[in-house]
Amino acid sequence: MQAATDSDGGSPVFVLVLCFFLVMGAIQVVRPQLLWKANARLQKGWVKNPQATEPTSKGYAMNRAVGVIFLGLVIWMLVQQL
């Protein structure tokens, strides 16, 4: 009997999820406006003017910085799985 941490490779589903997160992190770094536009639709009904909640340029810069950290973690996890 072998423990889950001793396996030779990662779960294919987990690797697929990590690849999805990798794409989302890349979008967050390159074009964070796309993520905001996709999520702004979820605010309808809760916020009177969803367009007024768009981040400033400093907010987008912070999103990019967090995206770089997120990408680093996802890449590290992906390398650990392979």
CSV table of C-alpha atoms in Angstrom, one decimal:
chain,number,residue,atom,x,y,z
A,1,MET,CA,0.0,0.0,0.0
A,2,GLN,CA,1.4,3.4,-1.0
A,3,ALA,CA,0.6,6.8,0.5
A,4,ALA,CA,-0.8,9.5,-1.8
A,5,THR,CA,2.2,11.7,-1.3
A,6,ASP,CA,4.5,8.9,-2.5
A,7,SER,CA,2.9,8.6,-5.9
A,8,ASP,CA,5.1,9.1,-9.1
A,9,GLY,CA,2.9,11.7,-10.7
A,10,GLY,CA,0.1,14.1,-9.9
A,11,SER,CA,-3.6,13.5,-10.4
A,12,PRO,CA,-4.5,14.4,-14.0
A,13,VAL,CA,-7.5,16.3,-12.8
A,14,PHE,CA,-5.4,18.4,-10.4
A,15,VAL,CA,-2.9,19.1,-13.2
A,16,LEU,CA,-5.8,20.2,-15.4
A,17,VAL,CA,-7.1,22.5,-12.7
A,18,LEU,CA,-3.7,24.0,-12.2
A,19,CYS,CA,-3.4,24.7,-15.9
A,20,PHE,CA,-6.8,26.5,-15.8
A,21,PHE,CA,-5.5,28.6,-12.8
A,22,LEU,CA,-2.3,29.2,-14.9
A,23,VAL,CA,-4.4,30.7,-17.7
A,24,MET,CA,-6.5,32.8,-15.3
A,25,GLY,CA,-3.3,34.1,-13.6
A,26,ALA,CA,-1.8,35.0,-17.0
A,27,ILE,CA,-5.0,36.9,-17.9
A,28,GLN,CA,-4.8,38.7,-14.5
A,29,VAL,CA,-1.3,39.8,-15.2
A,30,VAL,CA,-1.7,40.7,-18.9
A,31,ARG,CA,-5.3,42.1,-19.0
A,32,PRO,CA,-7.0,42.4,-15.6
A,33,GLN,CA,-9.7,44.5,-17.2
A,34,LEU,CA,-11.1,41.3,-18.8
A,35,LEU,CA,-11.6,39.7,-15.4
A,36,TRP,CA,-13.3,42.8,-14.1
A,37,LYS,CA,-15.6,42.9,-17.1
A,38,ALA,CA,-16.5,39.2,-16.6
A,39,ASN,CA,-17.2,39.6,-12.9
A,40,ALA,CA,-19.0,43.0,-13.2
A,41,ARG,CA,-22.1,41.2,-14.5
A,42,LEU,CA,-22.3,39.4,-11.2
A,43,GLN,CA,-22.8,42.7,-9.4
A,44,LYS,CA,-26.1,43.5,-11.2
A,45,GLY,CA,-28.8,43.4,-8.7
A,46,TRP,CA,-26.5,44.1,-5.8
A,47,VAL,CA,-24.8,47.3,-6.9
A,48,LYS,CA,-26.7,50.2,-8.5
A,49,ASN,CA,-23.9,51.1,-10.9
A,50,PRO,CA,-21.5,48.3,-11.5
A,51,GLN,CA,-19.4,50.5,-13.9
A,52,ALA,CA,-18.6,52.7,-11.0
A,53,THR,CA,-16.8,49.9,-9.2
A,54,GLU,CA,-14.1,49.5,-11.9
A,55,PRO,CA,-10.6,49.7,-10.3
A,56,THR,CA,-8.3,52.7,-10.9
A,57,SER,CA,-5.0,52.2,-12.7
A,58,LYS,CA,-3.4,51.7,-9.2
A,59,GLY,CA,-6.0,49.0,-8.5
A,60,TYR,CA,-5.2,47.3,-11.8
A,61,ALA,CA,-1.4,47.5,-11.0
A,62,MET,CA,-2.1,45.8,-7.6
A,63,ASN,CA,-4.1,43.1,-9.5
A,64,ARG,CA,-1.1,42.5,-11.7
A,65,ALA,CA,1.2,42.3,-8.7
A,66,VAL,CA,-1.0,39.7,-7.0
A,67,GLY,CA,-1.3,37.9,-10.3
A,68,VAL,CA,2.5,37.6,-10.6
A,69,ILE,CA,2.6,36.0,-7.1
A,70,PHE,CA,-0.3,33.8,-8.0
A,71,LEU,CA,1.4,32.6,-11.2
A,72,GLY,CA,4.6,31.9,-9.2
A,73,LEU,CA,2.6,29.7,-6.8
A,74,VAL,CA,0.7,27.9,-9.5
A,75,ILE,CA,3.9,27.2,-11.5
A,76,TRP,CA,5.6,25.9,-8.4
A,77,MET,CA,2.6,23.6,-7.7
A,78,LEU,CA,2.6,22.4,-11.3
A,79,VAL,CA,6.3,21.6,-11.2
A,80,GLN,CA,5.8,19.7,-8.0
A,81,GLN,CA,3.1,17.6,-9.6
A,82,LEU,CA,5.1,16.6,-12.7
